[in-house]
Short mmCIF file of C-alpha atoms in Angstrom, two decimals:
data_model
loop_
_atom_site.label_atom_id
_atom_site.label_comp_id
_atom_site.label_asym_id
_atom_site.label_seq_id
_atom_site.Cartn_x
_atom_site.Cartn_y
_atom_site.Cartn_z
CA MET A 148 0.00 0.00 0.00
CA GLU A 149 1.42 3.37 -1.01
CA ILE A 150 1.06 6.01 1.71
CA LYS A 151 -0.17 9.29 0.24
CA LYS A 152 -0.24 12.85 1.54
CA ASN A 153 -3.69 14.15 2.54
CA GLU A 154 -5.06 10.61 2.73
CA GLU A 155 -6.79 9.28 5.87
CA TYR A 156 -5.86 6.00 7.57
CA ILE A 157 -6.80 4.10 10.72
CA VAL A 158 -3.72 2.88 12.57
CA ASN A 159 -2.64 1.27 15.84
CA ILE A 160 0.04 3.07 17.87
CA ILE A 161 2.78 0.54 18.59
CA ASP A 162 5.27 2.73 20.45
CA ASN A 163 6.27 6.25 21.44
CA GLY A 164 9.32 7.93 19.89
CA PHE A 165 12.14 10.19 21.05
CA GLU A 166 9.92 13.27 21.25
CA GLY A 167 6.93 11.49 22.78
CA GLU A 168 5.19 11.14 19.42
CA GLY A 169 3.18 8.04 18.60
CA ILE A 170 4.59 5.50 16.12
CA ALA A 171 2.44 3.45 13.75
CA GLN A 172 3.23 1.13 10.86
CA ILE A 173 1.45 0.40 7.61
CA ASN A 174 3.15 -2.47 5.75
CA ASN A 175 6.41 -1.72 7.63
CA PHE A 176 6.20 1.95 6.64
CA ILE A 177 6.73 4.12 9.75
CA ILE A 178 4.33 6.96 10.57
CA PHE A 179 4.99 9.48 13.34
CA ILE A 180 1.89 11.01 14.94
CA LYS A 181 2.20 13.84 17.46
CA GLY A 182 -0.04 13.46 20.50
CA ALA A 183 -0.72 9.73 20.06
CA ILE A 184 0.02 7.22 22.83
CA LYS A 185 1.17 3.61 22.60
CA GLY A 186 -1.85 1.27 22.63
CA GLU A 187 -4.25 3.72 20.99
CA LYS A 188 -6.17 3.26 17.75
CA VAL A 189 -6.53 6.49 15.81
CA ARG A 190 -7.77 7.89 12.52
CA ILE A 191 -5.07 10.09 11.03
CA LEU A 192 -4.42 12.46 8.13
CA ILE A 193 -1.04 12.15 6.43
CA LEU A 194 0.74 15.53 6.41
CA LYS A 195 4.08 14.67 4.83
CA VAL A 196 5.62 11.61 3.17
CA ASN A 197 9.36 10.89 2.97
CA SER A 198 11.10 7.90 1.39
CA SER A 199 10.90 5.66 4.47
CA TYR A 200 8.53 7.38 6.89
CA ALA A 201 5.65 9.82 7.09
CA PHE A 202 4.06 12.31 9.50
CA GLY A 203 0.39 12.32 10.39
CA LYS A 204 -2.01 14.15 12.69
CA ILE A 205 -4.86 12.76 14.75
CA LEU A 206 -8.36 13.29 13.40
CA GLU A 207 -10.11 10.94 15.82
CA ILE A 208 -9.12 8.74 18.75
CA ILE A 209 -11.02 5.50 18.20
CA LYS A 210 -9.52 3.63 21.16
CA LYS A 211 -8.11 5.79 23.96
CA SER A 212 -5.11 4.81 26.10
CA GLU A 213 -5.67 4.40 29.83
CA TYR A 214 -2.68 6.72 30.23
CA ARG A 215 -4.26 9.65 28.37
CA CYS A 216 -5.24 12.52 30.65
CA GLU A 217 -7.19 15.73 30.23
CA GLU A 218 -5.02 18.60 29.06
CA ASP A 219 -4.70 21.33 31.69
CA CYS A 220 -3.00 23.99 29.56
CA ASN A 221 -4.61 25.96 26.73
CA SER A 222 -1.37 26.78 24.93
CA TYR A 223 0.69 23.61 25.27
CA LYS A 224 -0.06 22.28 21.79
CA ARG A 225 1.25 25.49 20.20
CA CYS A 226 4.10 26.44 22.52
CA GLY A 227 6.06 23.18 22.28
CA GLY A 228 7.38 23.47 25.83
CA CYS A 229 5.55 20.38 27.14
CA ASP A 230 5.44 17.48 24.68
CA LEU A 231 3.81 15.01 27.09
CA ARG A 232 1.08 17.08 28.75
CA HIS A 233 -1.60 14.67 27.45
CA ILE A 234 -0.07 11.65 29.23
CA LYS A 235 -0.36 10.70 32.92
CA TYR A 236 2.87 11.62 34.67
CA GLU A 237 3.75 8.09 35.82
CA ASN A 238 3.57 6.89 32.23
CA THR A 239 5.86 9.70 30.98
CA LEU A 240 8.52 8.26 33.30
CA GLU A 241 8.14 4.86 31.67
CA ILE A 242 8.30 6.41 28.19
CA LYS A 243 11.62 8.05 29.09
CA ARG A 244 13.02 4.81 30.53
CA ASN A 245 12.00 2.96 27.36
CA LEU A 246 13.60 5.65 25.20
CA VAL A 247 16.94 5.12 26.93
CA GLN A 248 16.53 1.33 26.96
CA ASN A 249 15.89 1.21 23.19
CA LEU A 250 19.04 3.24 22.51
CA VAL A 251 21.07 1.00 24.83
CA ASN A 252 19.74 -2.15 23.14
CA LYS A 253 20.59 -0.84 19.65
CA THR A 254 24.06 0.49 20.45
CA LEU A 255 25.85 -1.33 23.28
CA THR A 256 27.45 -4.74 23.00
CA ASN A 257 26.59 -5.92 26.50
CA GLU A 258 23.03 -6.18 27.73
CA ILE A 259 22.03 -3.84 30.54
CA LYS A 260 18.62 -3.13 31.98
CA VAL A 261 17.99 0.60 32.42
CA ASN A 262 16.67 1.52 35.87
CA ASN A 263 13.28 3.13 36.39
CA THR A 264 13.21 6.88 35.84
CA ILE A 265 13.50 8.90 39.06
CA GLY A 266 10.44 11.15 39.00
CA MET A 267 9.35 14.28 40.83
CA GLU A 268 6.85 14.15 43.69
CA LYS A 269 5.14 17.39 42.59
CA PRO A 270 6.03 17.92 38.91
CA PHE A 271 4.68 21.45 38.61
CA ASN A 272 6.06 25.02 38.67
CA TYR A 273 9.60 23.61 38.84
CA ARG A 274 11.48 25.89 36.44
CA ASN A 275 13.61 28.42 38.32
CA LYS A 276 14.25 30.53 35.21
CA ALA A 277 11.68 32.05 32.86
CA GLN A 278 12.72 33.71 29.58
CA TYR A 279 9.80 35.60 28.07
CA PRO A 280 10.09 37.21 24.63
CA VAL A 281 8.30 40.55 24.35
CA GLY A 282 6.43 41.57 21.21
CA LEU A 283 3.12 42.70 19.74
CA ASN A 284 -0.07 40.70 19.25
CA LYS A 285 -2.25 40.90 16.14
CA GLU A 286 -3.95 44.00 17.55
CA GLY A 287 -0.59 45.71 17.96
CA GLU A 288 -0.59 45.50 21.76
CA PRO A 289 2.52 44.57 23.79
CA ILE A 290 2.52 40.98 25.04
CA PHE A 291 4.91 38.51 26.63
CA GLY A 292 4.83 34.73 26.49
CA VAL A 293 6.66 32.01 24.61
CA PHE A 294 7.44 31.48 20.96
CA ALA A 295 5.03 29.11 19.22
CA ASN A 296 6.72 25.87 18.25
CA ARG A 297 9.11 26.38 15.29
CA THR A 298 8.05 30.04 14.84
CA HIS A 299 8.71 33.47 16.30
CA ASP A 300 5.02 34.13 16.92
CA ILE A 301 4.52 34.92 20.60
CA ILE A 302 1.85 32.98 22.47
CA ASN A 303 0.48 34.79 25.50
CA THR A 304 0.72 32.22 28.31
CA ASN A 305 -1.45 32.22 31.42
CA ASN A 306 -0.86 30.01 34.44
CA CYS A 307 1.96 27.96 32.90
CA LYS A 308 2.18 24.68 34.80
CA ILE A 309 5.98 24.41 34.76
CA GLN A 310 7.07 28.02 35.41
CA THR A 311 7.06 29.63 38.86
CA LYS A 312 4.00 31.79 39.44
CA ILE A 313 6.02 34.83 40.49
CA SER A 314 7.86 34.83 37.12
CA GLU A 315 4.58 35.25 35.29
CA GLU A 316 3.36 37.89 37.74
CA ILE A 317 6.54 39.98 37.33
CA ALA A 318 6.38 39.73 33.54
CA GLN A 319 2.72 40.76 33.57
CA TYR A 320 3.56 43.78 35.75
CA ILE A 321 6.27 44.88 33.32
CA ILE A 322 4.01 44.46 30.26
CA THR A 323 1.31 46.53 31.94
CA PHE A 324 3.91 49.21 32.69
CA ILE A 325 5.07 49.15 29.05
CA LYS A 326 1.49 49.69 27.86
CA GLU A 327 0.66 52.45 30.34
CA ASN A 328 3.87 54.38 29.60
CA ASN A 329 3.90 53.87 25.81
CA ILE A 330 7.28 52.16 25.74
CA GLN A 331 8.20 50.50 22.44
CA VAL A 332 8.80 46.78 22.30
CA TYR A 333 11.45 45.24 20.06
CA ASN A 334 10.72 44.48 16.42
CA GLU A 335 13.13 41.85 15.17
CA LYS A 336 12.36 42.69 11.53
CA ASN A 337 13.81 46.20 11.71
CA ASN A 338 15.87 45.84 14.92
CA LYS A 339 14.05 48.78 16.53
CA GLY A 340 12.21 49.17 19.81
CA VAL A 341 13.30 48.79 23.43
CA PHE A 342 12.12 45.68 25.32
CA ARG A 343 13.26 42.32 23.90
CA HIS A 344 12.97 39.82 26.76
CA ILE A 345 11.98 39.60 30.41
CA ILE A 346 14.00 37.04 32.38
CA VAL A 347 13.19 36.02 35.93
CA LYS A 348 15.46 33.77 38.00
CA VAL A 349 14.13 32.37 41.28
CA GLY A 350 15.99 30.80 44.19
CA ILE A 351 13.57 27.98 44.94
CA ARG A 352 15.02 27.36 48.42
CA THR A 353 15.85 30.98 49.34
CA ASN A 354 12.87 32.72 47.69
CA GLN A 355 15.27 35.31 46.23
CA VAL A 356 14.34 36.70 42.81
CA MET A 357 16.40 38.30 40.03
CA CYS A 358 14.69 40.29 37.29
CA ILE A 359 16.61 40.89 34.05
CA LEU A 360 15.35 43.46 31.54
CA VAL A 361 16.81 42.62 28.12
CA VAL A 362 16.66 45.79 26.04
CA ASN A 363 17.78 46.98 22.62
CA GLU A 364 18.66 50.49 23.83
CA GLU A 365 20.46 51.56 26.98
CA ASN A 366 17.88 54.20 27.95
CA ILE A 367 14.49 52.97 29.18
CA LYS A 368 11.71 55.53 29.42
CA ASP A 369 10.57 55.97 33.05
CA GLU A 370 13.21 53.46 34.19
CA ASN A 371 13.33 54.66 37.81
CA LYS A 372 9.54 54.52 38.03
CA LEU A 373 9.57 50.91 36.79
CA ILE A 374 12.29 49.84 39.24
CA LYS A 375 10.48 51.52 42.15
CA GLY A 376 7.23 49.81 41.20
CA LEU A 377 8.83 46.37 40.90
CA LYS A 378 10.54 46.71 44.30
CA GLU A 379 7.29 47.76 45.99
CA GLU A 380 5.10 45.16 44.29
CA PHE A 381 7.49 42.19 44.67
CA THR A 382 9.45 42.24 47.91
CA GLU A 383 11.11 38.95 46.90
CA ILE A 384 13.12 40.76 44.20
CA LYS A 385 16.71 40.97 45.44
CA THR A 386 18.26 42.45 42.31
CA ILE A 387 17.26 43.99 38.95
CA VAL A 388 19.68 43.99 36.02
CA LYS A 389 19.46 45.71 32.64
CA ASN A 390 21.07 43.63 29.87
CA ILE A 391 21.90 45.43 26.63
CA ASN A 392 21.46 43.38 23.46
CA ASN A 393 21.35 45.53 20.32
CA LYS A 394 22.43 42.85 17.87
CA ASN A 395 20.13 41.33 15.26
CA THR A 396 20.38 37.83 16.70
CA ASN A 397 18.38 35.00 18.23
CA VAL A 398 20.77 34.97 21.21
CA ILE A 399 18.77 36.29 24.16
CA LEU A 400 21.43 38.02 26.27
CA GLY A 401 23.94 40.65 25.22
CA ASN A 402 27.38 41.10 26.79
CA LYS A 403 26.71 44.29 28.78
CA ASN A 404 24.94 44.22 32.15
CA ILE A 405 23.96 47.26 34.21
CA ILE A 406 22.82 46.65 37.79
CA LEU A 407 19.75 48.78 38.51
CA TYR A 408 19.01 47.47 41.99
CA GLY A 409 20.75 45.13 44.44
CA ASP A 410 24.16 43.56 43.81
CA GLY A 411 23.53 41.68 40.56
CA TYR A 412 23.08 38.16 41.89
CA ILE A 413 20.85 35.91 43.95
CA GLU A 414 21.63 32.80 45.97
CA ASP A 415 19.99 29.41 46.15
CA LYS A 416 20.70 26.23 48.10
CA LEU A 417 21.35 22.75 46.79
CA GLY A 418 21.60 20.25 49.60
CA ASP A 419 23.90 21.73 52.25
CA TYR A 420 25.49 24.22 49.86
CA THR A 421 24.78 27.80 48.84
CA PHE A 422 25.27 28.84 45.20
CA LYS A 423 25.60 32.33 43.79
CA ILE A 424 23.63 32.88 40.57
CA SER A 425 24.53 35.84 38.37
CA THR A 426 22.96 37.19 35.18
CA MET A 427 25.09 35.13 32.81
CA SER A 428 25.73 32.00 34.87
CA PHE A 429 24.20 28.61 34.18
CA TYR A 430 22.26 26.98 36.98
CA GLN A 431 20.21 23.81 36.73
CA ILE A 432 16.59 24.61 35.83
CA ASN A 433 15.04 22.18 38.33
CA PRO A 434 17.00 22.32 41.62
CA ILE A 435 14.71 19.85 43.40
CA GLN A 436 15.57 17.12 40.89
CA THR A 437 19.16 18.36 40.65
CA GLU A 438 19.65 17.43 44.31
CA LYS A 439 18.47 13.90 43.50
CA LEU A 440 20.69 13.76 40.41
CA TYR A 441 23.87 14.87 42.20
CA SER A 442 23.18 12.78 45.29
CA LEU A 443 22.77 9.72 43.06
CA ALA A 444 25.96 10.51 41.12
CA ILE A 445 28.02 10.93 44.29
CA LYS A 446 26.53 7.84 45.94
CA LYS A 447 27.37 5.72 42.89
CA ALA A 448 30.94 7.07 42.83
CA GLU A 449 31.50 5.28 46.19
CA LEU A 450 33.95 7.91 47.40
CA THR A 451 36.25 7.09 50.33
CA GLY A 452 37.79 10.50 51.05
CA ASN A 453 41.18 9.78 49.46
CA GLU A 454 40.37 10.35 45.79
CA THR A 455 41.39 13.03 43.34
CA ILE A 456 38.39 13.70 41.14
CA LEU A 457 37.74 15.63 37.93
CA ASP A 458 34.54 17.58 37.31
CA LEU A 459 34.46 18.11 33.55
CA TYR A 460 32.05 20.73 32.15
CA CYS A 461 31.70 21.88 35.74
CA GLY A 462 29.58 25.00 35.16
CA ILE A 463 29.39 26.99 38.41
CA GLY A 464 30.98 24.10 40.32
CA THR A 465 27.87 22.35 41.59
CA ILE A 466 28.94 18.70 41.27
CA GLY A 467 32.51 19.35 42.42
CA ILE A 468 31.33 21.26 45.46
CA PHE A 469 28.77 18.54 46.26
CA ALA A 470 31.56 15.94 46.11
CA SER A 471 34.27 18.00 47.86
CA LYS A 472 33.65 16.80 51.41
CA HIS A 473 33.95 13.17 50.26
CA VAL A 474 37.30 13.47 48.42
CA LYS A 475 40.88 14.69 48.76
CA GLN A 476 40.94 17.10 45.78
CA VAL A 477 38.55 18.40 43.08
CA TYR A 478 39.60 19.82 39.70
CA GLY A 479 36.85 21.46 37.64
CA ILE A 480 37.05 22.54 34.00
CA GLU A 481 34.59 24.81 32.16
CA ILE A 482 34.96 26.92 29.01
CA ILE A 483 32.76 29.84 30.14
CA PRO A 484 34.82 32.38 32.16
CA GLN A 485 31.81 33.77 34.05
CA ALA A 486 30.86 30.27 35.19
CA ILE A 487 34.37 29.65 36.56
CA GLU A 488 34.28 33.00 38.39
CA ASP A 489 31.00 31.87 39.95
CA ALA A 490 32.47 28.43 40.75
CA LYS A 491 35.40 30.01 42.61
CA GLU A 492 33.04 32.34 44.45
CA ASN A 493 30.77 29.41 45.35
CA ALA A 494 33.77 27.51 46.75
CA LYS A 495 34.54 30.53 48.96
CA ILE A 496 30.93 30.92 50.09
CA ASN A 497 30.85 27.27 51.16
CA ASN A 498 34.36 27.31 52.64
CA ILE A 499 35.61 24.66 50.20
CA LYS A 500 39.41 24.48 50.32
CA ASN A 501 40.08 21.42 48.17
CA ALA A 502 38.59 22.53 44.82
CA GLU A 503 40.40 24.18 41.90
CA PHE A 504 38.35 25.48 38.97
CA MET A 505 39.93 26.26 35.59
CA VAL A 506 38.75 28.12 32.47
CA GLY A 507 39.29 26.28 29.20
CA ASP A 508 37.78 23.82 26.77
CA VAL A 509 37.80 20.33 28.22
CA GLU A 510 39.62 18.85 25.23
CA SER A 511 42.87 20.84 25.64
CA THR A 512 42.71 21.68 29.36
CA LEU A 513 42.27 18.04 30.36
CA SER A 514 45.29 17.13 28.22
CA LYS A 515 47.42 19.74 30.03
CA LEU A 516 46.18 18.57 33.42
CA ILE A 517 47.15 14.98 32.66
CA ASN A 518 50.33 15.43 30.63
CA LYS A 519 51.92 18.56 32.14
CA ARG A 520 50.66 18.61 35.72
CA LYS A 521 50.61 14.79 35.96
CA ILE A 522 47.25 14.76 37.71
CA ILE A 523 45.75 11.29 37.49
CA PRO A 524 42.17 11.09 38.85
CA GLU A 525 40.61 8.05 40.45
CA ILE A 526 37.07 9.26 39.71
CA VAL A 527 35.80 11.47 36.87
CA PHE A 528 32.42 13.18 36.65
CA VAL A 529 31.44 14.36 33.16
CA ASP A 530 28.36 16.45 32.38
CA PRO A 531 28.84 17.53 28.74
CA PRO A 532 26.51 19.54 26.49
CA ARG A 533 24.05 17.78 24.18
CA LYS A 534 26.76 16.97 21.62
CA GLY A 535 28.42 14.67 24.16
CA LEU A 536 32.15 14.09 24.65
CA ASP A 537 34.73 14.87 21.97
CA ASN A 538 37.02 12.02 20.90
CA THR A 539 40.16 13.61 22.41
CA THR A 540 38.56 13.73 25.86
CA ILE A 541 37.39 10.12 25.55
CA GLN A 542 40.87 8.99 24.52
CA ASN A 543 42.46 10.94 27.39
CA LEU A 544 40.15 9.24 29.87
CA LEU A 545 40.85 5.83 28.35
CA LYS A 546 44.56 6.61 28.65
CA VAL A 547 44.56 7.52 32.37
CA GLU A 548 42.01 4.82 33.26
CA PRO A 549 40.15 6.31 36.24
CA LYS A 550 38.63 3.46 38.21
CA LYS A 551 35.18 4.96 37.81
CA ILE A 552 33.48 7.45 35.45
CA ILE A 553 30.12 8.98 36.32
CA TYR A 554 28.62 10.20 33.05
CA ILE A 555 25.73 12.64 33.43
CA SER A 556 24.01 13.25 30.11
CA CYS A 557 21.19 15.47 28.84
CA ASN A 558 21.12 13.60 25.50
CA PRO A 559 20.71 9.81 25.63
CA ALA A 560 21.62 9.46 21.94
CA THR A 561 25.13 10.93 22.31
CA LEU A 562 25.50 9.19 25.67
CA VAL A 563 25.15 5.69 24.20
CA ARG A 564 27.39 6.68 21.28
CA ASP A 565 30.15 7.54 23.79
CA LEU A 566 29.45 4.51 25.99
CA LYS A 567 30.02 2.27 22.98
CA ILE A 568 33.65 3.53 22.83
CA PHE A 569 34.16 3.15 26.59
CA GLU A 570 32.88 -0.45 26.54
CA GLU A 571 36.30 -1.77 25.53
CA LYS A 572 37.80 -0.84 28.92
CA TYR A 573 34.78 -0.15 31.09
CA GLU A 574 31.84 -2.11 32.34
CA ILE A 575 28.62 -0.11 32.00
CA LYS A 576 27.46 -0.83 35.52
CA GLU A 577 24.25 1.14 35.87
CA ILE A 578 22.06 3.53 33.84
CA THR A 579 19.43 5.64 35.61
CA PRO A 580 17.22 8.28 33.95
CA VAL A 581 16.27 11.28 36.11
CA ASP A 582 13.24 13.38 35.17
CA MET A 583 14.73 16.87 35.32
CA PHE A 584 12.10 18.31 32.97
CA PRO A 585 8.65 16.84 33.76
CA TRP A 586 6.07 16.83 30.93
CA THR A 587 8.77 17.40 28.28
CA LYS A 588 10.59 15.01 25.94
CA HIS A 589 13.92 15.76 27.66
CA CYS A 590 15.61 13.25 29.91
CA GLU A 591 18.76 13.38 32.04
CA VAL A 592 20.71 10.15 32.59
CA VAL A 593 23.28 9.09 35.19
CA THR A 594 25.58 6.26 34.04
CA VAL A 595 28.16 4.45 36.14
CA LEU A 596 31.24 3.06 34.36
CA ASN A 597 33.64 0.79 36.24
CA LEU A 598 37.15 0.08 34.94
CA LYS A 599 37.44 -3.59 34.00
CA GLN A 600 40.04 -5.64 35.84
CA SER A 601 43.08 -6.37 33.71
CA THR A 602 43.30 -9.99 32.50
CA GLU A 603 47.01 -9.75 31.67
CA ILE A 604 49.34 -12.14 33.56
#
């Protein structure tokens, strides 16, 4: 049977894919259907046909999955932030485990059963950073919200289930102020206007709030009036920063920051430690799950107190600082200078004496650490970006043979690609997904690699 565009078909959903989409087959021809759940029977319309697969959309759900739930967000289908809002939370955890398991089965030589996904007790309002684009609606009125999926059309969001409520309230206050004082918002077509983005960072444990006004011009009309109003309306705000971004770019933040109120940073707590969060620094989006993630990683490292450890892609030093009291020495490497400044400051704040943080790309800096400074770690923590580890770093680790590698990954596909190379010398001991981003397709994974015992006589 030839699958044709704009034709209707009735199909059974046999699985869910990497982005939570349903998967069906007609005569071994794969069809991806957004919003469908494994076990359902649906009538679909074919939207696009490629050589070996097609995309369809649901016209009717003939047989509904027991895991389908009522949608509780009016904009989720358009915004693209939550891919799995239509599925009961417990089942989203199983989908993520299966996603990782399928990749493991296809890629690794040795069989390993992936552990159950570690979920969140209350998977709502967990994001500690909101980034709202500012623009005009069809009536020409200023709005904030999120970009519609694969577009730059702004959807006005109300009561987002994964953002903190105060983020939305602050953004709404600013938009109202913009309207009442006739302040221009940014137009990305002609690079004119003032307000581009509103960013709100929240210390979940400390209740401290940072408000960042991303603007195209340095002068904001009635700026002092706005700052005064924000301070009076939201006593949680500890600092307000103006970020200047006058480039025609999709990058949200510019390089220049002007502190308008406070000292330019907030603090939050992870476990027993306090972390300083500045305008430009990276901090995990979901600190509640981050505590679980790091606690798991450190537990599985089985530290004795005598080890030298590496924290590669260390960011603001979170993992290294978490591990510091369990080891002899920590070395952290990160390419972003601001992050390393924050890491050093965080070590001071927490009175950590046995951690050294270095600016540089992991590929070359790790080589220098091993070859010039002769630092040989017993344990290595890696938490790379989505592209995974580069080959030089992998080869350096294989060369020095740490007895254990704890690989934290935000991309299961590049994780298993790298694990395949490590399999020669390392036993893949344990793989555990952690749900850092409930209701989305994204999945964090903690993998434990143990150095194999030498068989040479």
